[in-house]
Amino acid sequence: METVSLKSLPPEFFDEDDSDNVCFLCNKPKYRLVYDVKHFEFPFSFKECQCGLVKQTPMPNEKFFEWFFNSGAFFNAEETDNSEIWGYYDYFADESSRLSTSTWRYKKLKKYFEEKGSANVMKIGPATGTMLHVAKQKGHKVRGCDVSSRFAEYARSNYNVEIDNGRFEQMPYEDNQFDINLLFNVIENVPNQAEFLTAINRTMKTGGYFISNFVDMKNNLVEKFQKSHYFIYRPPICYTYTMEVYEEILKKYGFEIVEIQRDMRHMHLEKISTLLRWKWLLNLSKAIKVSRINFPLYAYPSRIVIARKIKNVV
Ligand SMILES: [Zn+2]
C-alpha cells in the first residue's frame, strides 16, 4: 500500500454504489450539493439528503480506510513531504493531550459507569487506549477494537489494555455482551453506518449505554467561517450531522438519548493550527515554543451523547 500517492487517490478507494441513490437513514434519497471539494487532487462532493443527513459522495470504502489509518499521512505529517497536513502532525506525541481528555471525559461520565458496577466496556477506535486505561483503573473490564494494528501494540505495552484488530462489525463479539460502548471521534468516519450501528446494538445489553460524540453542524460557526475548507469536508469524514439527525439515527438503531453533554478536549496549538490549516500559526507557535502546551477547549463544537439501548433491532 506504500505506493499510493497522496497526489492521486485511486478510484477503487471509493464506493461508487453508495452515492446519490442511497440514504441509509430515510430510504428516500433526495440530495442537494453542499460543497464540491478537491483534496490532494482528488475531487469529491458533500451532499445533504432531504432528511438532513449530509454525506460524502462517492463514499470512501474499506480499501481507503485500511490505507489511510495505517499511512504516514495520518500518523505523522513529517514522514511525508507534503506541505499540507491531513491527519495528525505527530500522533504519538499527542499522548498527554489524550490522557487529559480521557480523564476529563471519565469524570463527566462517571455516574453511567458506576451504575453498571464493574462494567463490560467496549471502545471502538480507542486509538492508543487512554480512555480504556482510565476506565480499567476504576475497576471496569475493558476491551478495544481498532482497524489499526499500530494502536494495539501501543495500548498493550503502555497500558496493558487489549485492543482487537479489525472492523467492529466483522468481529465475533457475542450478543448482549457490553454494558457500555464508547465511540469518540469515530462515527463520522464510518462509511457503512447501518451495518456498524446494527452491530453496536446487537453486542450491547438492553439498558446499556452507548456513549458517542459527533460534531454538531447546526449553527456551527467554524463551518460558517471556513466553509469548504472546514476539516469536516474531506476524507476520512463520511457523514456529518445535526442533533436532530443524530437523534433519528439513534432511534432507528434502538437507542434513546438520556443526556447530551458539551464535549471538551485538551489540545495544543500544533493540533489546532493543523485542523484549521493555519500554517502561520503552527510556525509562529513553534517559534515561540508554545505549540505543545495543552489547554482545554470546547472543540469543533462537539457533543457527547449518552443513549440507552431500549430494544434489539435484529
Ligand atoms: Zn435521507
XYZ file of C-alpha atoms and ligand atoms in Angstrom:
315
model
C 0.000 0.000 0.000
C 3.009 2.273 0.400
C 2.973 3.024 -3.299
C -0.246 5.047 -3.045
C 0.442 8.667 -3.831
C -1.388 11.364 -1.947
C -1.499 13.346 -5.148
C -3.840 10.884 -6.794
C -6.107 8.659 -4.747
C -7.153 5.657 -6.853
C -10.860 5.332 -7.806
C -11.000 1.867 -6.198
C -10.772 3.651 -2.823
C -14.362 4.811 -3.314
C -17.707 3.039 -3.354
C -19.466 4.196 -6.496
C -22.664 2.371 -5.471
C -23.118 4.423 -2.306
C -23.849 7.714 -3.996
C -26.874 9.909 -4.657
C -29.299 6.990 -4.944
C -28.867 5.756 -1.345
C -29.777 7.110 2.115
C -29.466 4.633 4.977
C -31.486 6.869 7.297
C -34.674 7.783 5.433
C -34.568 5.435 2.406
C -35.970 8.333 0.361
C -32.752 9.770 -1.060
C -33.015 13.271 -2.443
C -29.784 15.229 -2.357
C -28.632 18.794 -2.821
C -24.995 19.760 -3.205
C -23.338 21.291 -0.140
C -19.732 21.526 -1.378
C -17.538 20.293 -4.182
C -14.094 19.821 -2.708
C -10.730 18.927 -4.158
C -8.434 17.337 -1.620
C -4.991 16.057 -2.519
C -6.029 16.394 -6.163
C -8.975 14.039 -5.697
C -12.394 15.623 -6.342
C -15.375 14.684 -4.218
C -18.667 16.164 -3.008
C -20.631 16.559 0.170
C -24.394 16.390 -0.303
C -27.372 16.810 2.008
C -30.363 14.469 1.834
C -33.889 15.815 2.303
C -33.823 14.128 5.763
C -30.926 16.395 6.824
C -28.146 13.818 6.714
C -25.004 15.026 4.922
C -22.614 12.569 3.320
C -19.613 12.387 1.094
C -20.228 11.032 -2.380
C -18.763 8.878 -3.676
C -18.236 7.225 -0.304
C -14.691 6.128 0.641
C -14.599 2.346 1.093
C -12.746 -0.211 3.242
C -9.697 -0.115 1.000
C -9.398 3.596 1.553
C -9.616 3.303 5.332
C -7.192 0.411 5.566
C -4.694 2.509 3.684
C -5.496 5.787 5.411
C -5.335 4.675 9.050
C -2.009 2.982 8.515
C -0.472 5.698 6.381
C 2.159 8.279 7.143
C -0.357 10.897 6.042
C -2.483 10.079 9.079
C 0.137 9.405 11.705
C 2.886 11.816 11.075
C 2.917 14.641 8.584
C 6.646 14.918 8.992
C 7.039 11.471 7.389
C 5.522 12.763 4.181
C 6.955 15.526 2.043
C 3.534 17.038 1.532
C 3.144 20.663 2.535
C -0.445 20.016 3.621
C -1.253 18.163 6.817
C -4.121 15.699 6.627
C -4.385 13.663 9.807
C -2.035 14.423 12.657
C 1.174 16.334 12.841
C 2.647 13.704 15.118
C 0.053 11.304 16.542
C 2.043 9.525 19.230
C 3.471 12.773 20.578
C -0.090 13.889 21.450
C -0.465 11.252 24.184
C -0.559 13.695 27.108
C -3.421 15.609 25.433
C -5.380 12.383 25.020
C -4.792 11.271 28.595
C -6.078 14.623 29.912
C -9.125 14.410 27.633
C -9.897 10.838 28.738
C -9.577 11.685 32.434
C -11.899 14.653 31.977
C -14.437 12.613 29.998
C -14.480 9.782 32.517
C -15.223 12.257 35.288
C -18.169 13.641 33.326
C -19.492 10.137 32.555
C -18.716 8.607 35.928
C -22.327 8.016 37.018
C -23.091 5.897 33.949
C -20.052 3.711 34.583
C -20.775 3.388 38.298
C -24.412 2.473 37.679
C -23.141 -0.666 35.903
C -20.788 -1.699 38.701
C -17.795 -3.481 37.222
C -18.924 -2.738 33.680
C -18.067 -4.587 30.493
C -16.716 -1.720 28.416
C -16.022 -1.691 24.679
C -14.390 1.228 22.926
C -14.366 1.260 19.153
C -11.490 3.200 17.664
C -9.744 3.568 21.042
C -6.557 4.928 19.464
C -3.758 4.461 21.998
C -6.222 3.236 24.664
C -6.147 6.143 27.120
C -9.884 6.059 27.912
C -9.814 2.276 28.416
C -6.790 2.728 30.644
C -8.652 5.279 32.796
C -11.760 3.029 33.000
C -9.671 -0.053 33.832
C -8.106 1.779 36.753
C -11.640 2.401 38.065
C -12.317 -1.343 38.097
C -14.086 -1.917 34.783
C -13.450 -4.747 32.332
C -12.248 -3.053 29.180
C -11.647 -4.050 25.571
C -10.999 -2.073 22.400
C -11.419 -2.679 18.695
C -9.431 -0.768 16.101
C -8.658 -1.071 12.407
C -5.089 -0.005 13.048
C -2.643 -2.513 14.492
C -0.226 0.232 15.468
C -2.560 1.275 18.281
C -2.951 -2.259 19.659
C 0.772 -2.659 20.235
C 0.997 0.706 21.917
C -2.010 0.095 24.208
C -0.785 -3.332 25.255
C 2.725 -2.293 26.138
C 1.882 1.064 27.709
C -1.423 0.374 29.489
C -1.865 -3.403 29.490
C -5.120 -2.843 27.585
C -6.279 -5.337 24.927
C -7.318 -3.967 21.545
C -8.649 -6.322 18.880
C -7.508 -5.563 15.369
C -10.263 -5.338 12.786
C -13.559 -3.730 11.857
C -16.024 -3.843 14.748
C -18.977 -5.048 12.668
C -16.926 -8.037 11.472
C -15.709 -9.151 14.907
C -17.249 -12.245 16.561
C -18.440 -10.442 19.695
C -21.390 -12.025 21.463
C -24.940 -10.683 21.575
C -25.671 -8.540 24.655
C -22.018 -8.578 25.689
C -21.283 -4.965 26.602
C -22.712 -2.672 29.300
C -21.082 0.385 27.790
C -19.926 1.105 24.258
C -17.764 4.195 23.777
C -17.320 5.854 20.416
C -15.346 9.083 20.279
C -14.352 10.825 17.058
C -15.316 7.786 15.024
C -18.945 7.908 13.850
C -18.236 10.482 11.111
C -15.569 8.184 9.673
C -17.758 5.107 9.229
C -18.918 4.531 5.629
C -21.324 1.643 6.351
C -23.347 3.236 9.161
C -26.285 0.802 9.033
C -24.101 -2.286 9.411
C -21.962 -0.613 12.061
C -24.834 0.642 14.255
C -26.643 -2.692 13.936
C -23.516 -4.411 15.293
C -23.327 -1.949 18.198
C -26.974 -2.624 19.025
C -26.533 -6.406 18.802
C -23.490 -6.580 21.087
C -24.967 -4.316 23.789
C -27.133 -5.279 26.728
C -30.589 -3.715 26.776
C -30.339 -0.818 29.228
C -26.647 -0.409 28.443
C -25.152 2.932 27.473
C -23.943 3.809 24.004
C -21.820 6.916 24.551
C -20.648 8.732 21.452
C -19.684 12.169 20.251
C -20.165 13.998 16.986
C -19.564 17.450 15.520
C -22.839 19.374 15.559
C -23.266 21.167 12.232
C -26.235 23.288 13.298
C -25.209 26.924 13.713
C -21.604 25.768 13.545
C -19.547 28.991 13.422
C -16.343 27.279 12.336
C -18.215 25.766 9.389
C -19.754 29.129 8.524
C -16.340 30.774 8.634
C -14.248 28.102 6.890
C -16.913 26.764 4.503
C -15.473 24.050 2.249
C -12.077 24.443 3.938
C -13.524 23.098 7.206
C -11.679 19.893 8.066
C -15.050 18.125 8.203
C -15.356 18.331 4.427
C -12.681 15.865 3.427
C -11.917 12.170 3.846
C -11.993 10.358 6.228
C -15.267 12.148 7.066
C -18.135 10.195 5.503
C -21.112 11.814 7.249
C -21.987 14.987 9.151
C -24.982 15.505 11.433
C -27.129 17.932 13.320
C -28.513 16.949 16.741
C -31.929 16.227 15.171
C -30.447 13.906 12.570
C -28.245 12.166 15.117
C -31.237 11.520 17.362
C -33.147 9.995 14.408
C -30.227 7.677 13.684
C -30.000 6.542 17.309
C -33.751 5.911 17.381
C -33.568 3.851 14.200
C -30.899 1.603 15.731
C -32.654 1.023 19.073
C -31.352 3.797 21.326
C -32.939 6.658 23.246
C -30.976 9.710 24.335
C -30.687 10.212 28.097
C -28.249 13.121 28.212
C -26.325 15.453 25.925
C -23.081 16.983 27.182
C -20.683 19.530 25.788
C -17.510 17.800 24.735
C -14.201 19.230 25.860
C -10.821 18.269 24.513
C -7.342 19.042 25.651
C -5.427 20.384 22.720
C -2.399 22.392 21.819
C -1.754 24.965 19.103
C 0.058 22.467 16.885
C -3.141 20.394 16.638
C -5.455 23.375 16.305
C -3.396 25.022 13.590
C -3.288 21.684 11.765
C -7.065 21.289 11.814
C -7.637 24.858 10.725
C -4.839 24.598 8.145
C -3.187 27.677 9.598
C 0.461 27.026 8.829
C 1.380 30.518 10.007
C 0.012 29.706 13.480
C 1.900 26.415 13.519
C 5.150 28.135 12.587
C 4.607 31.038 14.972
C 3.700 28.846 17.943
C 6.720 26.646 17.287
C 8.990 29.659 17.006
C 7.932 30.990 20.397
C 7.835 27.434 21.834
C 4.161 27.296 22.846
C 2.989 24.844 20.164
C 2.674 21.847 22.504
C 1.173 23.386 25.653
C -2.153 21.683 26.462
C -5.305 23.550 27.292
C -8.967 22.504 27.474
C -11.144 23.648 24.619
C -14.782 23.238 23.657
C -13.653 21.917 20.338
C -15.263 21.785 16.896
C -18.119 22.144 18.507
C -18.547 18.562 19.606
C -21.292 16.961 21.719
C -21.216 13.829 23.837
C -24.487 11.909 23.570
C -25.389 9.322 26.200
C -28.000 6.938 24.769
C -29.617 3.887 26.351
C -30.308 0.728 24.359
C -34.061 0.201 24.525
C -34.539 -2.637 22.043
C -32.872 -5.083 19.687
C -33.011 -4.118 16.017
C -32.133 -7.535 14.624
Zn -32.147 10.738 3.782
